[in-house]
Short mmCIF file of C-alpha atoms and ligand atoms in Angstrom, two decimals:
data_model
loop_
_atom_site.label_atom_id
_atom_site.label_comp_id
_atom_site.label_asym_id
_atom_site.label_seq_id
_atom_site.Cartn_x
_atom_site.Cartn_y
_atom_site.Cartn_z
CA MET A 881 -27.59 2.64 4.03
CA SER A 882 -29.20 -0.78 5.55
CA HIS A 883 -29.16 -2.78 2.31
CA LEU A 884 -25.38 -2.22 2.87
CA MET A 885 -23.26 -5.23 4.35
CA ASN A 886 -22.31 -3.88 7.54
CA THR A 887 -18.10 -4.07 7.09
CA TYR A 888 -17.19 -0.79 7.27
CA ASN A 889 -17.70 1.41 10.37
CA ARG A 890 -18.81 4.61 7.47
CA LEU A 891 -17.54 8.86 9.03
CA PRO A 892 -21.57 10.61 8.04
CA ILE A 893 -20.33 12.26 5.00
CA ALA A 894 -19.99 12.10 0.93
CA PHE A 895 -18.18 13.17 -1.62
CA THR A 896 -20.10 14.29 -4.86
CA HIS A 897 -17.37 15.96 -6.38
CA GLY A 898 -13.19 16.53 -5.67
CA LYS A 899 -10.10 18.51 -7.94
CA GLY A 900 -6.66 18.36 -7.35
CA ALA A 901 -6.30 17.34 -3.91
CA ARG A 902 -9.30 19.18 -2.60
CA LEU A 903 -12.68 16.97 -2.49
CA TYR A 904 -16.44 18.78 -1.66
CA ASP A 905 -19.24 16.69 -0.04
CA GLU A 906 -23.12 16.48 -0.11
CA HIS A 907 -23.23 20.03 2.13
CA GLY A 908 -20.70 21.63 -0.10
CA LYS A 909 -17.79 21.69 2.05
CA GLN A 910 -14.44 21.54 1.38
CA TYR A 911 -11.60 19.24 2.23
CA LEU A 912 -8.06 18.87 2.77
CA ASP A 913 -7.49 14.86 1.34
CA ALA A 914 -4.11 13.70 2.91
CA LEU A 915 -5.48 10.24 2.35
CA ALA A 916 -6.18 10.16 -0.98
CA GLY A 917 -8.66 7.15 -1.26
CA ILE A 918 -6.11 5.15 0.80
CA ALA A 919 -3.01 6.01 -1.26
CA VAL A 920 -4.91 5.55 -4.03
CA ASN A 921 -5.25 8.64 -5.40
CA GLY A 922 -1.86 9.74 -6.41
CA LEU A 923 -2.78 12.01 -9.10
CA GLY A 924 -5.35 13.82 -6.99
CA HIS A 925 -8.98 14.09 -8.13
CA ALA A 926 -9.49 15.08 -11.77
CA HIS A 927 -6.40 15.07 -12.87
CA PRO A 928 -7.50 17.41 -16.15
CA LYS A 929 -4.68 14.64 -18.37
CA LEU A 930 -6.58 11.14 -16.54
CA VAL A 931 -9.81 12.73 -17.09
CA ALA A 932 -9.12 12.77 -21.15
CA ALA A 933 -8.09 9.68 -21.86
CA LEU A 934 -10.13 7.77 -19.93
CA THR A 935 -12.92 9.94 -21.37
CA ASP A 936 -11.18 8.59 -25.51
CA GLN A 937 -10.71 4.59 -23.87
CA VAL A 938 -14.48 4.17 -23.18
CA GLY A 939 -15.70 5.67 -25.88
CA ARG A 940 -13.75 3.24 -27.85
CA LEU A 941 -13.05 0.04 -25.86
CA ILE A 942 -13.80 -1.31 -21.99
CA HIS A 943 -13.61 -4.78 -22.12
CA THR A 944 -13.26 -7.77 -24.27
CA SER A 945 -11.31 -10.26 -22.04
CA ASN A 946 -8.50 -12.47 -21.94
CA VAL A 947 -9.36 -14.13 -24.95
CA TYR A 948 -7.98 -12.24 -26.95
CA ARG A 949 -4.90 -9.98 -26.91
CA VAL A 950 -4.64 -6.95 -25.47
CA ARG A 951 -2.72 -3.97 -26.26
CA GLU A 952 -2.95 -1.50 -23.04
CA GLN A 953 -2.67 -4.92 -21.55
CA GLU A 954 1.34 -5.15 -22.50
CA GLN A 955 1.72 -1.24 -22.70
CA LEU A 956 1.51 -1.42 -19.13
CA ALA A 957 3.45 -4.41 -18.45
CA ASP A 958 6.11 -3.15 -20.89
CA ARG A 959 6.08 -0.02 -18.70
CA ILE A 960 5.89 -1.21 -15.44
CA CYS A 961 8.59 -4.13 -16.83
CA ALA A 962 10.93 -1.29 -18.03
CA LEU A 963 10.79 0.71 -14.43
CA SER A 964 11.32 -2.14 -12.04
CA GLY A 965 14.15 -3.76 -13.59
CA MET A 966 11.53 -7.08 -13.82
CA GLN A 967 10.13 -8.92 -16.93
CA GLU A 968 6.59 -10.56 -16.77
CA VAL A 969 3.68 -9.18 -15.19
CA PHE A 970 0.04 -10.65 -14.88
CA PHE A 971 -3.17 -7.85 -13.85
CA GLY A 972 -6.09 -8.69 -11.84
CA ASN A 973 -8.07 -6.22 -9.80
CA SER A 974 -6.60 -5.24 -6.28
CA GLY A 975 -3.95 -6.14 -3.93
CA SER A 976 -5.41 -9.22 -2.97
CA GLU A 977 -5.82 -10.61 -6.55
CA ALA A 978 -2.07 -9.25 -7.01
CA ASN A 979 -1.31 -11.32 -4.19
CA GLU A 980 -3.37 -14.13 -4.62
CA ALA A 981 -1.52 -15.14 -8.04
CA ALA A 982 1.62 -14.40 -6.04
CA LEU A 983 1.56 -16.81 -3.58
CA LYS A 984 0.05 -19.22 -6.16
CA LEU A 985 2.84 -18.01 -7.87
CA VAL A 986 4.97 -19.60 -4.80
CA ARG A 987 2.92 -23.13 -4.46
CA MET A 988 3.17 -23.56 -8.56
CA PHE A 989 7.71 -22.83 -8.32
CA GLY A 990 7.18 -25.48 -5.39
CA HIS A 991 5.31 -28.07 -7.09
CA LYS A 992 7.79 -27.54 -10.39
CA ARG A 993 11.02 -27.93 -7.92
CA GLY A 994 9.89 -31.51 -5.75
CA GLU A 995 8.77 -29.26 -2.98
CA PRO A 996 5.06 -29.61 -2.64
CA GLU A 997 4.47 -28.11 0.47
CA ALA A 998 6.45 -24.72 -0.09
CA GLN A 999 6.24 -22.66 2.61
CA THR A 1000 6.59 -18.64 2.51
CA ILE A 1001 8.28 -16.33 5.40
CA VAL A 1002 5.42 -13.69 5.79
CA MET A 1003 6.39 -10.73 9.13
CA GLU A 1004 4.45 -9.20 12.03
CA ARG A 1005 1.76 -6.48 11.77
CA ALA A 1006 1.54 -7.41 7.84
CA TRP A 1007 -1.01 -6.43 5.45
CA HIS A 1008 -1.36 -8.74 2.11
CA GLY A 1009 -5.23 -8.75 2.25
CA ARG A 1010 -8.83 -9.56 3.04
CA THR A 1011 -8.98 -12.62 1.04
CA LEU A 1012 -8.58 -16.37 2.35
CA ALA A 1013 -4.80 -16.50 2.04
CA THR A 1014 -3.77 -13.63 2.40
CA LEU A 1015 -5.53 -12.94 5.20
CA ALA A 1016 -3.10 -16.10 6.62
CA ALA A 1017 -0.60 -14.18 5.62
CA THR A 1018 -1.48 -11.23 6.86
CA GLY A 1019 -0.76 -10.20 10.68
CA SER A 1020 -3.77 -8.58 12.30
CA ASP A 1021 -5.59 -11.24 14.75
CA LYS A 1022 -8.00 -8.09 14.41
CA ALA A 1023 -8.68 -8.64 10.52
CA ARG A 1024 -8.59 -12.60 10.44
CA LYS A 1025 -10.90 -13.58 14.42
CA GLY A 1026 -13.71 -15.08 12.75
CA PHE A 1027 -11.80 -16.54 9.38
CA ASP A 1028 -10.30 -19.62 10.08
CA PRO A 1029 -9.65 -22.36 9.10
CA PHE A 1030 -7.26 -20.17 6.98
CA PRO A 1031 -4.89 -21.61 3.55
CA THR A 1032 -1.32 -23.26 4.88
CA GLY A 1033 2.36 -22.51 4.07
CA PHE A 1034 2.70 -19.65 6.09
CA ILE A 1035 6.02 -19.00 8.77
CA GLN A 1036 4.53 -15.54 10.46
CA VAL A 1037 9.01 -14.24 12.29
CA PRO A 1038 9.19 -10.96 13.57
CA TYR A 1039 9.66 -7.80 11.29
CA ASN A 1040 13.27 -6.15 10.32
CA ASP A 1041 14.76 -9.05 12.07
CA ILE A 1042 17.53 -10.76 9.42
CA GLU A 1043 18.14 -13.62 12.19
CA ALA A 1044 14.94 -13.68 12.72
CA VAL A 1045 14.54 -15.52 9.32
CA ARG A 1046 17.76 -17.03 8.99
CA ARG A 1047 16.20 -18.70 12.37
CA ALA A 1048 13.02 -19.84 10.13
CA VAL A 1049 14.96 -20.97 7.00
CA ASP A 1050 16.87 -23.28 8.44
CA ALA A 1051 14.58 -24.37 10.57
CA ASP A 1052 12.30 -26.12 7.66
CA ARG A 1053 13.23 -27.33 4.40
CA ARG A 1054 10.46 -26.19 2.14
CA VAL A 1055 10.86 -22.69 2.46
CA LEU A 1056 10.90 -21.36 -0.87
CA ALA A 1057 9.45 -17.33 -0.11
CA ILE A 1058 10.04 -14.70 2.00
CA TRP A 1059 7.16 -12.10 1.58
CA LEU A 1060 7.25 -8.24 3.40
CA GLU A 1061 6.65 -4.94 2.66
CA VAL A 1062 9.22 -2.96 2.72
CA LEU A 1063 7.28 -0.33 4.10
CA GLN A 1064 4.21 -1.90 6.49
CA GLY A 1065 1.33 0.62 5.68
CA GLU A 1066 -2.17 -0.67 7.58
CA GLY A 1067 0.93 -2.17 9.89
CA GLY A 1068 1.23 1.25 11.33
CA ILE A 1069 3.63 3.39 9.04
CA TYR A 1070 6.86 1.02 9.96
CA VAL A 1071 9.83 1.54 8.03
CA ALA A 1072 12.15 -1.74 6.96
CA ASP A 1073 16.04 -1.05 7.78
CA MET A 1074 17.04 -1.00 4.09
CA THR A 1075 20.63 -3.79 5.56
CA TYR A 1076 17.93 -5.28 6.40
CA VAL A 1077 16.43 -5.48 2.49
CA LYS A 1078 19.84 -5.54 1.12
CA ALA A 1079 20.24 -8.88 4.27
CA LEU A 1080 16.98 -10.36 2.76
CA ARG A 1081 18.58 -10.24 -1.56
CA GLN A 1082 21.60 -11.97 -0.15
CA LEU A 1083 20.22 -14.64 1.87
CA CYS A 1084 17.41 -15.43 -1.49
CA ASP A 1085 20.18 -15.51 -3.67
CA GLU A 1086 22.52 -18.08 -0.98
CA ARG A 1087 19.25 -20.18 -0.36
CA GLY A 1088 17.43 -20.00 -3.84
CA LEU A 1089 14.79 -18.49 -1.96
CA LEU A 1090 12.11 -16.01 -4.50
CA LEU A 1091 11.95 -12.47 -2.75
CA MET A 1092 8.70 -11.27 -2.83
CA ILE A 1093 7.87 -7.66 -2.25
CA ASP A 1094 4.26 -6.10 -1.74
CA GLU A 1095 4.47 -2.57 -2.46
CA VAL A 1096 0.39 -2.47 -2.85
CA GLN A 1097 1.00 1.06 -0.75
CA SER A 1098 4.19 1.92 -1.19
CA GLY A 1099 4.80 1.31 -4.77
CA ILE A 1100 3.60 4.50 -7.57
CA GLY A 1101 5.90 6.76 -6.65
CA ARG A 1102 4.40 7.00 -3.28
CA THR A 1103 7.37 6.67 -1.42
CA GLY A 1104 9.84 9.15 -4.62
CA LYS A 1105 10.95 6.24 -6.17
CA TRP A 1106 8.89 3.95 -8.01
CA PHE A 1107 9.30 0.82 -5.57
CA ALA A 1108 9.92 1.44 -2.30
CA HIS A 1109 12.69 -1.13 -2.62
CA GLN A 1110 14.49 0.69 -5.25
CA TRP A 1111 15.63 2.53 -2.46
CA ALA A 1112 17.53 -0.29 -1.59
CA GLY A 1113 18.70 -0.88 -4.23
CA VAL A 1114 18.22 -4.53 -4.90
CA ARG A 1115 15.11 -6.05 -7.25
CA PRO A 1116 12.59 -8.50 -5.98
CA ASP A 1117 12.51 -11.80 -8.36
CA VAL A 1118 7.89 -10.86 -7.76
CA MET A 1119 6.74 -7.80 -6.36
CA THR A 1120 2.85 -7.02 -6.02
CA LEU A 1121 0.97 -3.98 -7.02
CA ALA A 1122 -1.90 -2.21 -6.43
CA LYS A 1123 -3.55 1.27 -5.49
CA GLY A 1124 -1.83 3.60 -6.78
CA LEU A 1125 -1.27 2.03 -10.18
CA GLY A 1126 -4.73 3.44 -11.84
CA SER A 1127 -5.54 5.94 -9.78
CA GLY A 1128 -9.26 4.72 -8.79
CA VAL A 1129 -9.55 2.12 -11.54
CA PRO A 1130 -9.73 -0.76 -10.06
CA VAL A 1131 -6.50 -2.68 -11.08
CA GLY A 1132 -3.36 -5.04 -9.71
CA ALA A 1133 0.13 -6.40 -11.20
CA CYS A 1134 1.74 -9.62 -10.09
CA VAL A 1135 5.61 -9.03 -11.87
CA ALA A 1136 7.77 -11.54 -12.11
CA ALA A 1137 11.90 -11.08 -12.24
CA GLY A 1138 14.17 -14.21 -12.84
CA PRO A 1139 13.75 -17.73 -10.92
CA ALA A 1140 9.78 -16.76 -10.74
CA THR A 1141 9.49 -16.11 -14.72
CA GLY A 1142 8.04 -19.19 -16.40
CA VAL A 1143 6.27 -19.99 -13.26
CA PHE A 1144 2.29 -20.27 -14.91
CA GLY A 1145 1.68 -22.09 -18.13
CA PRO A 1146 -1.81 -21.43 -20.00
CA GLY A 1147 -5.24 -22.37 -17.89
CA ASN A 1148 -3.16 -21.80 -14.36
CA HIS A 1149 -4.28 -18.41 -14.29
CA GLY A 1150 -6.70 -16.54 -14.72
CA THR A 1151 -9.17 -13.53 -13.96
CA THR A 1152 -12.31 -12.18 -16.00
CA PHE A 1153 -11.88 -8.33 -15.09
CA GLY A 1154 -8.19 -8.73 -15.51
CA GLY A 1155 -6.31 -6.32 -17.28
CA ASN A 1156 -8.89 -5.22 -19.77
CA PRO A 1157 -8.37 -2.07 -21.82
CA LEU A 1158 -9.86 0.96 -19.04
CA ALA A 1159 -7.90 -0.23 -16.02
CA MET A 1160 -4.51 -0.57 -17.66
CA ARG A 1161 -5.20 2.60 -19.96
CA ALA A 1162 -5.33 3.86 -16.26
CA GLY A 1163 -2.47 2.46 -15.41
CA VAL A 1164 -0.48 3.58 -18.61
CA GLU A 1165 -1.48 7.21 -17.86
CA THR A 1166 -0.76 6.92 -14.16
CA LEU A 1167 2.76 5.92 -14.76
CA ALA A 1168 3.14 9.19 -18.37
CA ILE A 1169 1.60 11.26 -15.86
CA ILE A 1170 4.06 10.84 -12.32
CA GLU A 1171 6.76 11.26 -14.91
CA SER A 1172 6.05 14.02 -16.78
CA GLU A 1173 4.67 16.10 -13.13
CA GLY A 1174 8.09 15.34 -11.99
CA LEU A 1175 5.73 13.73 -9.38
CA MET A 1176 7.83 11.59 -7.42
CA VAL A 1177 10.19 14.40 -6.68
CA ASN A 1178 7.92 16.08 -5.55
CA ALA A 1179 6.31 13.07 -2.86
CA VAL A 1180 9.68 13.36 -0.88
CA ALA A 1181 9.66 17.82 -0.96
CA GLN A 1182 6.88 17.46 0.21
CA GLY A 1183 6.95 14.41 2.33
CA GLU A 1184 9.62 16.68 4.36
CA ARG A 1185 7.52 19.94 4.45
CA ILE A 1186 5.35 17.97 6.29
CA VAL A 1187 7.24 15.85 8.57
CA GLY A 1188 9.64 18.72 9.17
CA GLY A 1189 6.53 21.18 10.48
CA LEU A 1190 5.05 18.51 12.51
CA LYS A 1191 8.38 17.59 13.91
CA ARG A 1192 8.76 21.63 14.77
CA VAL A 1193 4.94 21.99 16.56
CA LEU A 1194 4.82 18.75 18.01
CA GLY A 1195 8.47 18.08 18.82
CA GLY A 1196 9.28 16.49 22.37
CA ILE A 1197 5.91 16.63 23.60
CA GLU A 1198 4.59 14.45 25.98
CA GLY A 1199 2.45 11.43 23.93
CA LEU A 1200 4.15 11.65 20.72
CA VAL A 1201 6.13 8.66 20.55
CA GLN A 1202 7.45 9.38 16.79
CA ILE A 1203 7.10 10.89 13.77
CA ARG A 1204 8.00 8.46 10.33
CA GLY A 1205 7.51 7.57 7.00
CA MET A 1206 9.21 7.77 3.72
CA GLY A 1207 8.03 11.17 1.12
CA LEU A 1208 4.16 10.98 1.37
CA MET A 1209 4.33 7.91 3.69
CA ILE A 1210 3.62 9.68 6.91
CA GLY A 1211 2.91 7.96 10.63
CA ILE A 1212 2.47 9.65 13.19
CA GLU A 1213 2.54 7.54 16.24
CA LEU A 1214 0.43 8.20 19.96
CA ASP A 1215 1.20 7.06 22.88
CA ARG A 1216 -2.74 6.09 22.87
CA PRO A 1217 -5.25 5.81 20.59
CA CYS A 1218 -6.52 8.48 18.88
CA GLY A 1219 -9.31 7.42 16.58
CA GLU A 1220 -11.63 10.47 17.66
CA LEU A 1221 -8.22 12.34 15.68
CA VAL A 1222 -9.84 11.44 12.18
CA ARG A 1223 -13.23 12.76 13.35
CA GLN A 1224 -11.82 16.06 14.55
CA ALA A 1225 -9.53 15.98 11.37
CA LEU A 1226 -13.01 16.20 9.49
CA ASP A 1227 -14.26 18.68 11.46
CA ALA A 1228 -11.56 20.74 10.33
CA GLY A 1229 -11.78 20.29 6.99
CA LEU A 1230 -9.04 17.43 6.42
CA LEU A 1231 -9.07 13.48 5.44
CA ILE A 1232 -6.53 11.43 7.33
CA ASN A 1233 -6.77 8.13 9.00
CA VAL A 1234 -5.59 6.69 12.11
CA THR A 1235 -4.29 3.20 11.47
CA HIS A 1236 -3.36 0.28 14.40
CA ASP A 1237 -4.98 2.06 16.97
CA THR A 1238 -2.32 4.86 17.54
CA VAL A 1239 -0.92 5.68 14.18
CA ILE A 1240 -2.18 8.77 12.33
CA ARG A 1241 -2.03 7.87 8.73
CA MET A 1242 -1.31 10.32 5.84
CA LEU A 1243 -1.18 9.42 2.47
CA PRO A 1244 -1.29 12.81 0.43
CA PRO A 1245 -1.96 12.70 -3.40
CA LEU A 1246 1.63 12.77 -4.99
CA ILE A 1247 0.18 16.12 -6.53
CA LEU A 1248 0.19 18.02 -3.30
CA ASN A 1249 1.87 21.39 -3.76
CA ALA A 1250 3.79 23.02 -0.88
CA LYS A 1251 0.31 25.40 0.24
CA GLU A 1252 -1.06 22.14 0.68
CA ALA A 1253 1.55 20.13 2.72
CA ASP A 1254 1.93 23.29 4.99
CA MET A 1255 -2.12 23.73 5.19
CA ILE A 1256 -1.77 19.73 6.34
CA VAL A 1257 0.55 21.16 9.30
CA GLU A 1258 -1.51 23.96 10.11
CA ARG A 1259 -4.92 21.95 10.67
CA LEU A 1260 -3.66 18.65 11.96
CA ALA A 1261 -1.13 19.86 14.22
CA PRO A 1262 -2.80 22.03 16.58
CA LEU A 1263 -5.84 18.70 16.80
CA ILE A 1264 -2.61 16.31 18.35
CA LEU A 1265 -1.90 19.23 20.65
CA ASN A 1266 -4.70 19.82 22.19
CA PHE A 1267 -5.55 15.95 21.95
CA LEU A 1268 -2.73 14.70 23.74
CA ARG A 1269 -3.15 18.20 26.79
CA ALA A 1270 -6.40 16.66 27.08
CA GLY A 1271 -5.28 13.01 27.66
CA ILE A 1272 -2.56 14.44 29.73
CA ALA A 1273 -5.08 16.45 32.05
CA THR A 1274 -7.31 13.34 32.17
CA THR A 1275 -5.19 10.79 33.94
CA ALA A 1276 -3.52 14.24 36.12
CA THR A 1277 -7.06 14.62 37.16
CA ALA A 1278 -7.58 10.70 37.30
CA LYS A 1279 -4.56 10.78 39.58
CA ALA A 1280 -5.62 13.24 41.81
CA ALA A 1281 -9.00 11.67 42.43
C1 PLP B 813 -4.05 -2.35 0.46
C2 PLP B 813 -3.06 -4.20 0.41
C3 PLP B 813 -3.94 -5.51 0.54
C4 PLP B 813 -4.90 -5.58 -0.18
O1 PLP B 813 -5.33 -4.20 -1.53
P1 PLP B 813 -6.76 -4.68 -1.93
O2 PLP B 813 -6.50 -3.55 -3.08
O3 PLP B 813 -7.56 -3.57 -0.53
O4 PLP B 813 -7.11 -5.99 -1.71
C5 PLP B 813 -2.81 -5.46 -0.15
N1 PLP B 813 -0.92 -5.40 0.54
C6 PLP B 813 -0.95 -4.11 0.82
C7 PLP B 813 0.71 -4.30 1.78
C8 PLP B 813 -1.74 -2.90 1.21
O5 PLP B 813 -1.59 -2.49 1.72
#
């Protein structure tokens, strides 16, 4: 521990193994996993089909390099394009890397069109990663603090506000792309109006701009469709994927369609590990299992079950701001910082997370069953009730004093 850089506030437990939606710590205590490694372990832990496929793959090939053709890479790209209606894929190893590829694509796109200062419109509260360029596009002052100077080329506007985007596009002729999450994850589980997403598509078509959608957290079935933007019935020009794609084997993807295709040529972009046979097999198998087990339909059903259950217990309670989300991407916003609930849930055998200080976030595995969905509600709702009541009691005491 003392030799690790001090970049995380870690909880004082470590897990030894998992099975489905359950994780077991070093003392044998069982936890219900409502976080799934931050939207990564969509298939839960140790899914037998995934274990068999990866075991087979490790026994044959882990890595060869992009000096050669990689059949598994071609296979996963075909699959992603079939599911998204898009045309080309570049594989990296993380969400940040997928987004870096997308940002480099915009810049190259600009240079090819005689606009060497391409600007990308980005959103308040957006989260795109921790590399310098993705951090420059991220709307979190906390994450950015101390890391300037940043790469330029970003114009930030309020989320879910089409007029703000229009004004920004009108104000700067160098704007070539609009970039957003359809459902903001790290920013606090804020869902865009689908009419807004459609209007962005239309604006991009009218002005010849690239519509870029970061599906790193919301993609791969989590909201009940392969990609969250499909709820709006639009297709982006650039889409990025990562978290759920490899079920824990690191993989990221930058996917292009229409005007965003054919932008890079050999030597323009690359990465050593990207698209290796192990990561690609994990992706192919993950998508196959989500489809064959009907996990997207399940994500919607269990998401509704959790949200419905929470609303029944917590509805109208003072201190609860909103319960929101799509599928198994769920946020419970309180009117005060609630980080301490993470520890309390841990004691109660439930793994959750708090983002943006006041939003309890759950990203359970897509394999969650109804009993487990109910168990999440049974374990979490009383903690929230107690937390809010204690807070109100404290405020009342303070006022009396
Ligand atoms: C997690 C996340 C990223 C960053 O992905 P990393 O793999 O951590 O680099 C980018 N965009 C969104 C929407 C994310 O949720």
